Amino acid sequence: MCLAIPAKVIEKTGNIAKVDFGDSTLREVDVSLVEVSVGQYVLVHAGYAIQVLDEEEALKTIELLSDMLSE
Amino acid sequence: MSFLKEFRNRELAEALVRKLRDIPLRKPIKICHVCGTHEWTIVHYGLRSLLPANIELIAGPGCPVCITPALDIDQAAELALQGKIVTVFGDVSRSIGTKYSLEAVRSEGGSVKIVYSIIDAIKIAKSDQSKEVVFFAVGFETTAPITALYILRTPPKNFSILNSHRYVPPAVINLYSRGKLEMDGVIAPGHATTISGLKAYEPLAKEYGIPVVASGFEPVDVLMSIFMLVKQISEGKAEVLNQYSRSVTWEGNVKAMQTIGRVFELTDAHWRGIGKIDHSGFVLKDEFKDYDARYKYGLKNVDYASEMHPGCRCAEVMLGRIKPTQCPLYMKTCKPNKPIGPCMVSVEGACRIWATHMLLP
């Protein structure tokens, strides 16, 4: 139910964006509740974007993980 | 951008498990998660089998379909049988109220339509304004913002919602404080916490000394979160940490929470099989009561007493007290293709996840 799938924003018109879930699965989603531009990735749940995925933070998590493992 | 190579990396997972095994623990501990998707990851990747015997992973009440009251399903069924078009998420349609599911109602000629989102439900209402359309609004804070957003956009007069939205953080805090949910650390649900913000879980750490880690959904995410919790427990710490920082922040999605706040207020609410929990449900504010199906159609609130089917032990499964395999109905009379209890219905229900992974008593 709280499943959210990452998708890339490929077009944006007002509150509605066309997103690509990969494999060319294209959908229209509501992006009113996030600040997003074309090219960024959003997490999509029940027809709307709950968040813009932060690539830099993903890299930080991976870095944190390697720090943990090398302690 | 998916970083799946890292977050599903076997070597990383194995290295984390080795590290985990090195952490000294004085007594066996329980780590509780509150999300069906976490349970799926844990079962699918066999994470329980990788952990040392003194770390138990329990699945808390993290499946909205499982905790949606039987009465609410009965009300949705009643409306469909009266000829109103009831729009509902697919897995919700399979959950059985006190008598039958919406799927069964549809096979009896009731008008039930499966939708992906409230957006689709409103499209149906706009396409024929002579028909009454009801959206069965089930889900946690992850789902509530989109309901709120579209209520604010003034749907047509023939549209209303049968609202069952619930809010996770107060429920977890309340269940723990009443001794109903036993745990030494909690994995906060990554997507619900994306909306509420990590700060919503702060009382658990500050007031009750329970460490919290918000987690992503890949196997390495979950193992890393368990590591971050176990390390804290071992050192006697209780902090609120963020493993899923690519989506979760301390403040959460402020715009989404504000949108919820404009339409809903928090109230004490019933969770199926668990009972009433303080400040854990979203109800429509008075100014939106024309969109409240219960008000619009004069639905009566009845007693929640007889909401579990005889023999069904979902309530204990949802509080992590028993494993799905310990329920006498599991895979005997209650199966994924013919569920009896709510935990066997949704792809997020612990019983169904266990059953589809062939876990037997």
XYZ file of N, CA, C and O in Angstrom, chain B residues 85-251:
668
model
N -21.581 3.790 -7.173
C -20.337 3.208 -7.686
C -19.266 3.358 -6.611
O -18.897 4.478 -6.252
N -18.807 2.237 -6.070
C -17.762 2.283 -5.051
C -16.425 2.006 -5.719
O -16.220 0.952 -6.325
N -15.528 2.978 -5.638
C -14.200 2.826 -6.240
C -13.204 2.502 -5.129
O -13.268 3.070 -4.041
N -12.305 1.573 -5.420
C -11.489 1.013 -4.351
C -10.172 0.498 -4.926
O -10.095 0.127 -6.094
N -9.107 0.503 -4.087
C -7.847 -0.124 -4.492
C -8.056 -1.640 -4.591
O -8.808 -2.210 -3.804
N -7.332 -2.257 -5.496
C -7.518 -3.687 -5.763
C -7.436 -4.580 -4.537
O -8.319 -5.416 -4.312
N -6.381 -4.384 -3.719
C -6.248 -5.323 -2.600
C -7.298 -5.080 -1.517
O -7.709 -6.007 -0.826
N -7.767 -3.826 -1.414
C -8.823 -3.532 -0.430
C -10.108 -4.276 -0.809
O -10.848 -4.740 0.058
N -10.323 -4.437 -2.113
C -11.572 -5.065 -2.570
C -11.650 -6.530 -2.148
O -12.723 -7.113 -2.129
N -10.517 -7.116 -1.801
C -10.523 -8.543 -1.446
C -10.641 -8.776 0.053
O -10.785 -9.907 0.506
N -10.563 -7.706 0.853
C -10.646 -7.866 2.305
C -12.107 -8.056 2.725
O -12.988 -7.332 2.272
N -12.328 -9.047 3.600
C -13.694 -9.392 3.983
C -14.103 -8.602 5.222
O -13.369 -8.567 6.218
N -15.259 -7.940 5.146
C -15.787 -7.226 6.315
C -16.314 -8.236 7.313
O -15.697 -9.269 7.543
N -17.462 -7.941 7.932
C -17.998 -8.952 8.846
C -18.682 -10.061 8.054
O -18.822 -11.185 8.527
N -19.109 -9.733 6.833
C -19.825 -10.751 6.045
C -19.101 -11.078 4.738
O -18.812 -12.212 4.448
N -18.845 -10.038 3.927
C -18.255 -10.329 2.629
C -17.323 -9.213 2.170
O -17.270 -8.153 2.779
N -16.592 -9.508 1.102
C -15.665 -8.522 0.553
C -16.364 -7.734 -0.554
O -17.411 -8.151 -1.055
N -15.744 -6.641 -0.965
C -16.295 -5.860 -2.082
C -16.226 -6.656 -3.385
O -17.060 -6.500 -4.269
N -15.234 -7.518 -3.479
C -15.117 -8.398 -4.653
C -16.351 -9.299 -4.738
O -16.931 -9.493 -5.810
N -16.768 -9.836 -3.576
C -17.953 -10.697 -3.546
C -19.203 -9.889 -3.879
O -20.091 -10.357 -4.598
N -19.238 -8.650 -3.372
C -20.383 -7.771 -3.645
C -20.485 -7.506 -5.144
O -21.575 -7.489 -5.721
N -19.333 -7.335 -5.785
C -19.339 -7.092 -7.227
C -19.894 -8.308 -7.980
O -20.654 -8.164 -8.929
N -19.518 -9.501 -7.507
C -20.030 -10.694 -8.195
C -21.530 -10.887 -7.966
O -22.200 -11.610 -8.695
N -22.061 -10.188 -6.943
C -23.518 -10.226 -6.683
C -24.229 -9.085 -7.424
O -25.407 -8.841 -7.201
N -23.491 -8.356 -8.225
C -24.111 -7.274 -9.000
C -23.920 -5.883 -8.404
O -24.431 -4.902 -8.928
N -23.191 -5.798 -7.297
C -22.904 -4.482 -6.716
C -21.919 -3.737 -7.610
O -21.117 -4.349 -8.319
N -21.989 -2.403 -7.586
C -21.120 -1.654 -8.502
C -19.815 -1.263 -7.810
O -19.747 -0.283 -7.086
N -18.795 -2.075 -8.032
C -17.472 -1.843 -7.447
C -16.480 -1.693 -8.594
O -16.444 -2.529 -9.492
N -15.699 -0.617 -8.554
C -14.681 -0.436 -9.597
C -13.307 -0.309 -8.955
O -13.137 0.439 -7.991
N -12.332 -1.022 -9.507
C -10.966 -0.953 -8.996
C -10.268 0.266 -9.613
O -10.316 0.460 -10.825
N -9.647 1.077 -8.765
C -8.894 2.233 -9.260
C -7.482 2.211 -8.678
O -7.220 1.553 -7.677
N -6.602 2.979 -9.324
C -5.221 3.079 -8.869
C -5.066 4.264 -7.921
O -4.173 4.298 -7.092
N -5.995 5.211 -8.050
C -5.836 6.457 -7.311
C -7.176 7.184 -7.229
O -8.074 6.953 -8.045
N -7.300 8.099 -6.272
C -8.506 8.939 -6.168
C -8.707 9.739 -7.469
O -9.827 10.073 -7.837
N -7.614 9.992 -8.172
C -7.683 10.762 -9.424
C -8.586 10.027 -10.425
O -9.446 10.636 -11.068
N -8.414 8.713 -10.503
C -9.257 7.896 -11.406
C -10.709 7.898 -10.940
O -11.635 7.925 -11.748
N -10.913 7.851 -9.614
C -12.275 7.821 -9.058
C -13.021 9.103 -9.429
O -14.202 9.074 -9.791
N -12.321 10.232 -9.358
C -12.951 11.516 -9.694
C -13.258 11.588 -11.196
O -14.300 12.105 -11.595
N -12.372 11.015 -12.006
C -12.637 10.951 -13.459
C -13.938 10.199 -13.721
O -14.742 10.600 -14.572
N -14.146 9.089 -12.996
C -15.375 8.300 -13.159
C -16.585 9.153 -12.776
O -17.607 9.166 -13.469
N -16.459 9.897 -11.667
C -17.566 10.749 -11.208
C -17.880 11.844 -12.233
O -19.044 12.152 -12.490
N -16.831 12.406 -12.823
C -17.041 13.482 -13.806
C -17.644 12.963 -15.110
O -18.362 13.679 -15.788
N -17.357 11.715 -15.428
C -17.805 11.177 -16.720
C -19.319 10.957 -16.774
O -19.915 10.981 -17.840
N -19.967 10.738 -15.600
C -21.429 10.598 -15.582
C -21.938 11.144 -14.253
O -21.953 10.454 -13.239
N -22.362 12.413 -14.266
C -22.711 13.071 -13.005
C -24.084 12.660 -12.476
O -24.523 13.126 -11.436
N -24.761 11.746 -13.206
C -26.063 11.268 -12.707
C -25.851 10.105 -11.736
O -26.765 9.668 -11.055
N -24.613 9.593 -11.676
C -24.325 8.455 -10.790
C -23.530 8.920 -9.569
O -22.613 9.723 -9.682
N -23.891 8.371 -8.417
C -23.145 8.678 -7.193
C -21.874 7.833 -7.162
O -21.927 6.606 -7.343
N -20.744 8.473 -6.925
C -19.465 7.751 -6.888
C -18.812 7.951 -5.518
O -18.722 9.075 -5.019
N -18.393 6.842 -4.908
C -17.732 6.902 -3.600
C -16.329 6.318 -3.737
O -16.153 5.247 -4.318
N -15.335 7.036 -3.218
C -13.973 6.505 -3.182
C -13.691 6.000 -1.773
O -13.834 6.745 -0.802
N -13.322 4.728 -1.664
C -13.003 4.141 -0.364
C -11.551 4.508 -0.041
O -10.616 3.914 -0.550
N -11.400 5.550 0.799
C -10.071 6.120 1.050
C -9.361 5.375 2.177
O -9.526 5.675 3.358
N -8.583 4.379 1.786
C -7.833 3.561 2.733
C -6.356 3.910 2.590
O -5.901 4.210 1.494
N -5.624 3.857 3.681
C -4.180 4.073 3.584
C -3.651 4.976 4.685
O -4.414 5.653 5.370
N -2.336 4.958 4.830
C -1.676 5.755 5.862
C -1.346 7.157 5.326
O -1.857 7.571 4.297
N -0.423 7.826 6.025
C -0.047 9.194 5.636
C 0.596 9.248 4.250
O 0.737 10.321 3.680
N 0.988 8.098 3.733
C 1.533 8.058 2.370
C 0.429 8.341 1.346
O 0.654 8.967 0.323
N -0.760 7.851 1.652
C -1.883 7.937 0.718
C -2.784 9.144 0.993
O -3.386 9.707 0.072
N -2.877 9.544 2.262
C -3.790 10.631 2.650
C -3.548 11.963 1.916
O -4.514 12.667 1.604
N -2.291 12.345 1.592
C -2.106 13.649 0.941
C -2.822 13.783 -0.407
O -3.362 14.847 -0.714
N -2.830 12.708 -1.185
C -3.452 12.813 -2.506
C -4.978 12.887 -2.370
O -5.652 13.585 -3.134
N -5.519 12.219 -1.352
C -6.952 12.350 -1.070
C -7.254 13.803 -0.711
O -8.175 14.415 -1.262
N -6.457 14.363 0.199
C -6.667 15.737 0.655
C -6.552 16.720 -0.511
O -7.391 17.610 -0.680
N -5.519 16.522 -1.317
C -5.267 17.428 -2.440
C -6.469 17.488 -3.383
O -6.883 18.561 -3.822
N -7.052 16.320 -3.666
C -8.154 16.289 -4.626
C -9.494 16.683 -4.008
O -10.387 17.130 -4.715
N -9.622 16.581 -2.686
C -10.815 17.123 -2.014
C -10.757 18.662 -2.086
O -11.755 19.328 -2.319
N -9.551 19.202 -1.933
C -9.379 20.665 -2.012
C -9.700 21.204 -3.406
O -10.019 22.371 -3.562
N -9.588 20.334 -4.397
C -9.842 20.783 -5.780
C -11.318 20.691 -6.172
O -11.649 20.661 -7.347
N -12.180 20.606 -5.140
C -13.637 20.628 -5.343
C -14.125 19.625 -6.400
O -14.468 20.003 -7.519
N -14.179 18.354 -5.997
C -14.714 17.341 -6.918
C -16.196 17.597 -7.210
O -16.832 18.399 -6.507
N -16.771 16.933 -8.232
C -18.187 17.145 -8.528
C -19.090 16.699 -7.370
O -18.667 15.921 -6.508
N -20.328 17.179 -7.364
C -21.247 16.930 -6.244
C -21.630 15.454 -6.076
O -22.087 15.048 -5.016
N -21.469 14.678 -7.135
C -21.840 13.261 -7.046
C -20.690 12.404 -6.512
O -20.736 11.189 -6.557
N -19.639 13.080 -5.997
C -18.458 12.354 -5.507
C -18.314 12.533 -3.997
O -18.520 13.620 -3.464
N -17.984 11.451 -3.306
C -17.651 11.561 -1.883
C -16.649 10.462 -1.518
O -16.377 9.575 -2.329
N -16.101 10.567 -0.313
C -15.154 9.525 0.117
C -15.664 8.815 1.363
O -16.286 9.428 2.238
N -15.414 7.524 1.413
C -15.622 6.756 2.633
C -14.231 6.656 3.235
O -13.366 5.926 2.738
N -14.004 7.452 4.270
C -12.646 7.677 4.723
C -12.210 6.706 5.818
O -12.886 6.565 6.833
N -11.069 6.047 5.591
C -10.486 5.169 6.620
C -8.995 5.457 6.779
O -8.232 4.577 7.169
N -8.555 6.673 6.453
C -7.128 6.970 6.550
C -6.633 6.916 8.008
O -7.342 7.321 8.919
N -5.430 6.420 8.171
C -4.839 6.300 9.504
C -3.424 6.885 9.504
O -2.791 6.977 8.457
N -2.949 7.236 10.714
C -1.637 7.875 10.873
C -0.745 6.978 11.738
O -1.116 6.649 12.870
N 0.402 6.594 11.210
C 1.231 5.564 11.847
C 1.956 5.999 13.134
O 1.871 5.299 14.152
N 2.691 7.146 13.139
C 3.534 7.399 14.317
C 2.800 7.357 15.668
O 3.256 6.662 16.584
N 1.636 8.047 15.819
C 0.979 7.984 17.129
C 0.544 6.563 17.480
O 0.541 6.192 18.655
N 0.213 5.779 16.460
C -0.224 4.407 16.715
C 0.915 3.576 17.285
O 0.747 2.865 18.280
N 2.097 3.695 16.681
C 3.251 2.922 17.163
C 3.616 3.357 18.583
O 3.840 2.530 19.469
N 3.649 4.674 18.797
C 4.027 5.206 20.116
C 3.016 4.747 21.162
O 3.375 4.271 22.242
N 1.740 4.869 20.819
C 0.668 4.506 21.743
C 0.656 3.004 22.056
O 0.535 2.602 23.218
N 0.813 2.178 21.013
C 0.804 0.721 21.241
C 1.990 0.307 22.099
O 1.883 -0.561 22.959
N 3.144 0.961 21.892
C 4.308 0.633 22.706
C 4.082 1.058 24.165
O 4.307 0.284 25.090
N 3.556 2.272 24.336
C 3.402 2.789 25.702
C 2.375 1.978 26.496
O 2.450 1.899 27.717
N 1.417 1.361 25.791
C 0.422 0.540 26.489
C 0.862 -0.922 26.616
O 0.084 -1.774 27.051
N 2.088 -1.211 26.185
C 2.599 -2.564 26.318
C 2.008 -3.549 25.315
O 2.137 -4.762 25.466
N 1.336 -3.005 24.284
C 0.720 -3.908 23.302
C 1.712 -4.363 22.243
O 1.518 -5.385 21.596
N 2.729 -3.542 22.027
C 3.733 -3.852 21.016
C 5.077 -3.888 21.731
O 5.521 -2.880 22.265
N 5.691 -5.070 21.760
C 6.969 -5.183 22.472
C 8.124 -5.032 21.501
O 8.160 -5.699 20.477
N 9.034 -4.129 21.812
C 10.193 -3.979 20.917
C 11.340 -3.265 21.623
O 11.140 -2.552 22.603
N 12.549 -3.459 21.086
C 13.730 -2.766 21.594
C 14.230 -1.717 20.607
O 15.086 -0.902 20.930
N 13.698 -1.784 19.383
C 14.071 -0.814 18.356
C 13.039 -0.880 17.260
O 12.390 -1.913 17.078
N 12.865 0.233 16.540
C 11.846 0.229 15.490
C 12.410 0.707 14.153
O 13.180 1.667 14.090
N 12.052 -0.021 13.102
C 12.383 0.387 11.733
C 11.201 1.219 11.257
O 10.091 0.707 11.108
N 11.415 2.522 11.049
C 10.308 3.374 10.602
C 10.058 3.144 9.107
O 11.004 2.931 8.346
N 8.797 3.175 8.704
C 8.444 2.856 7.316
C 8.875 3.959 6.353
O 8.391 5.093 6.450
N 9.784 3.619 5.431
C 10.432 4.610 4.578
C 9.509 5.575 3.844
O 9.791 6.773 3.778
N 8.414 5.073 3.291
C 7.589 5.979 2.492
C 6.592 6.773 3.330
O 6.327 7.937 3.054
N 6.049 6.153 4.377
C 5.180 6.905 5.285
C 5.992 8.004 5.968
O 5.529 9.133 6.141
N 7.254 7.673 6.326
C 8.118 8.647 6.998
C 8.590 9.746 6.029
O 8.905 10.856 6.446
N 8.622 9.422 4.737
C 8.907 10.443 3.719
C 7.900 11.586 3.853
O 8.235 12.756 3.701
N 6.657 11.243 4.174
C 5.607 12.243 4.342
C 5.636 12.859 5.743
O 5.717 14.078 5.898
N 5.604 12.024 6.793
C 5.471 12.547 8.167
C 6.747 13.221 8.657
O 6.715 14.116 9.495
N 7.888 12.782 8.102
C 9.172 13.251 8.624
C 9.596 12.386 9.803
O 8.764 11.858 10.540
N 10.912 12.257 9.962
C 11.448 11.453 11.056
C 11.066 12.005 12.417
O 10.967 11.293 13.400
N 10.820 13.334 12.450
C 10.558 13.982 13.749
C 9.316 13.392 14.424
O 9.190 13.436 15.645
N 8.398 12.820 13.627
C 7.172 12.255 14.194
C 7.466 11.084 15.133
O 6.654 10.737 15.984
N 8.650 10.471 14.961
C 9.006 9.302 15.783
C 9.879 9.668 16.981
O 10.244 8.806 17.767
N 10.192 10.958 17.109
C 11.111 11.382 18.171
C 10.672 10.967 19.578
O 11.505 10.560 20.391
N 9.354 11.041 19.914
C 8.943 10.642 21.264
C 9.363 9.215 21.639
O 9.653 8.948 22.809
N 9.398 8.320 20.645
C 9.801 6.945 20.951
C 11.200 6.909 21.542
O 11.456 6.211 22.520
N 12.116 7.677 20.938
C 13.493 7.708 21.412
C 13.606 8.526 22.694
O 14.169 8.084 23.691
N 13.010 9.737 22.651
C 13.168 10.681 23.770
C 12.457 10.215 25.034
O 12.998 10.281 26.130
N 11.194 9.787 24.883
C 10.407 9.460 26.074
C 10.514 7.999 26.499
O 10.359 7.672 27.667
N 10.723 7.123 25.516
C 10.678 5.698 25.857
C 12.004 4.972 25.658
O 12.095 3.766 25.908
N 13.019 5.692 25.158
C 14.333 5.066 25.012
C 14.405 4.000 23.928
O 15.229 3.087 23.995
N 13.521 4.129 22.930
C 13.514 3.158 21.824
C 14.191 3.794 20.603
O 13.700 4.799 20.086
N 15.312 3.237 20.141
C 15.948 3.798 18.947
C 15.096 3.566 17.689
O 14.391 2.565 17.590
N 15.169 4.535 16.780
C 14.374 4.490 15.556
C 15.305 4.684 14.358
O 16.182 5.539 14.393
N 15.121 3.892 13.313
C 15.849 4.127 12.062
C 14.859 4.037 10.903
O 14.169 3.028 10.749
N 14.771 5.101 10.109
C 13.926 5.062 8.910
C 14.682 4.306 7.826
O 15.855 4.591 7.583
N 14.004 3.347 7.211
C 14.717 2.455 6.300
C 14.145 2.437 4.895
O 12.942 2.555 4.691
N 15.050 2.239 3.929
C 14.649 1.960 2.554
C 14.189 0.522 2.433
O 14.073 -0.203 3.438
N 13.956 0.078 1.201
C 13.252 -1.190 1.010
C 14.056 -2.288 0.327
O 13.558 -3.378 0.114
N 15.300 -1.991 -0.014
C 16.131 -3.040 -0.603
C 16.774 -3.839 0.536
O 16.872 -3.346 1.663
N 17.239 -5.062 0.249
C 17.774 -5.893 1.330
C 18.935 -5.248 2.087
O 19.007 -5.350 3.315
N 19.823 -4.558 1.355
C 20.956 -3.902 2.034
C 20.465 -2.735 2.896
O 20.967 -2.500 3.993
N 19.431 -2.028 2.395
C 18.808 -0.965 3.207
C 18.359 -1.524 4.558
O 18.669 -0.974 5.619
N 17.596 -2.614 4.497
C 16.993 -3.162 5.720
C 18.071 -3.700 6.662
O 18.040 -3.431 7.867
N 19.066 -4.406 6.117
C 20.144 -4.920 6.973
C 20.935 -3.785 7.613
O 21.308 -3.836 8.782
N 21.164 -2.737 6.820
C 21.904 -1.583 7.340
C 21.104 -0.927 8.478
O 21.674 -0.541 9.505
N 19.800 -0.827 8.306
C 18.946 -0.233 9.349
C 18.961 -1.087 10.616
O 19.023 -0.559 11.730
N 18.913 -2.411 10.429
C 18.969 -3.315 11.591
C 20.306 -3.120 12.317
O 20.355 -3.004 13.543
N 21.390 -3.020 11.531
C 22.715 -2.792 12.106
C 22.732 -1.492 12.921
O 23.214 -1.455 14.058
N 22.160 -0.431 12.327
C 22.142 0.877 13.005
C 21.329 0.837 14.303
O 21.628 1.541 15.267
N 20.299 -0.009 14.332
C 19.486 -0.151 15.550
C 20.208 -0.996 16.595
O 20.293 -0.617 17.767
N 20.733 -2.137 16.153
C 21.366 -3.067 17.095
C 22.586 -2.415 17.760
O 22.817 -2.570 18.956
N 23.338 -1.643 16.953
C 24.509 -0.944 17.497
C 24.063 0.012 18.619
O 24.678 0.070 19.687
N 22.964 0.744 18.352
C 22.454 1.662 19.382
C 22.021 0.900 20.634
O 22.321 1.308 21.758
N 21.297 -0.193 20.432
C 20.796 -0.966 21.581
C 21.983 -1.482 22.408
O 21.995 -1.394 23.637
N 23.003 -1.963 21.694
C 24.189 -2.489 22.363
C 24.895 -1.415 23.187
O 25.417 -1.667 24.263
N 24.884 -0.177 22.662
C 25.581 0.925 23.358
C 24.663 1.689 24.310
O 25.052 2.703 24.882
N 23.421 1.220 24.450
C 22.468 1.881 25.344
C 22.010 3.244 24.842
O 21.632 4.112 25.628
N 22.063 3.442 23.526
C 21.625 4.722 22.955
C 20.203 4.606 22.408
O 19.738 3.513 22.105
N 19.529 5.758 22.282
C 18.209 5.763 21.633
C 18.083 7.034 20.812
O 17.664 8.076 21.307
N 18.513 6.931 19.547
C 18.432 8.102 18.662
C 17.503 7.800 17.495
O 17.158 6.655 17.238
N 17.115 8.876 16.800
C 16.291 8.723 15.610
C 17.194 8.947 14.402
O 17.650 10.057 14.163
N 17.522 7.869 13.677
C 18.483 7.964 12.583
C 17.818 7.699 11.236
O 16.740 7.115 11.161
N 18.500 8.131 10.192
C 17.925 8.056 8.855
C 18.805 7.234 7.923
O 19.854 7.689 7.497
N 18.378 6.022 7.630
C 19.113 5.213 6.655
C 18.648 5.516 5.235
O 19.354 5.267 4.279
N 17.413 6.060 5.118
C 16.780 6.243 3.795
C 16.788 7.718 3.406
O 15.779 8.266 2.985
N 17.963 8.354 3.552
C 18.019 9.809 3.366
C 17.800 10.224 1.909
O 17.635 11.395 1.623
N 17.788 9.256 0.973
C 17.498 9.643 -0.417
C 16.016 9.974 -0.598
O 15.611 10.490 -1.631
N 15.203 9.674 0.432
C 13.777 10.018 0.357
C 13.250 10.663 1.637
O 12.392 11.533 1.597
N 13.776 10.231 2.784
C 13.266 10.709 4.079
C 14.081 11.896 4.587
O 15.304 11.917 4.447
N 13.375 12.872 5.177
C 14.059 13.984 5.844
C 13.480 14.115 7.257
O 12.470 13.498 7.584
N 14.110 14.934 8.058
C 13.641 15.148 9.426
C 12.234 15.757 9.432
O 11.350 15.345 10.169
N 12.044 16.759 8.557
C 10.755 17.470 8.521
C 9.707 16.752 7.679
O 8.517 17.023 7.807
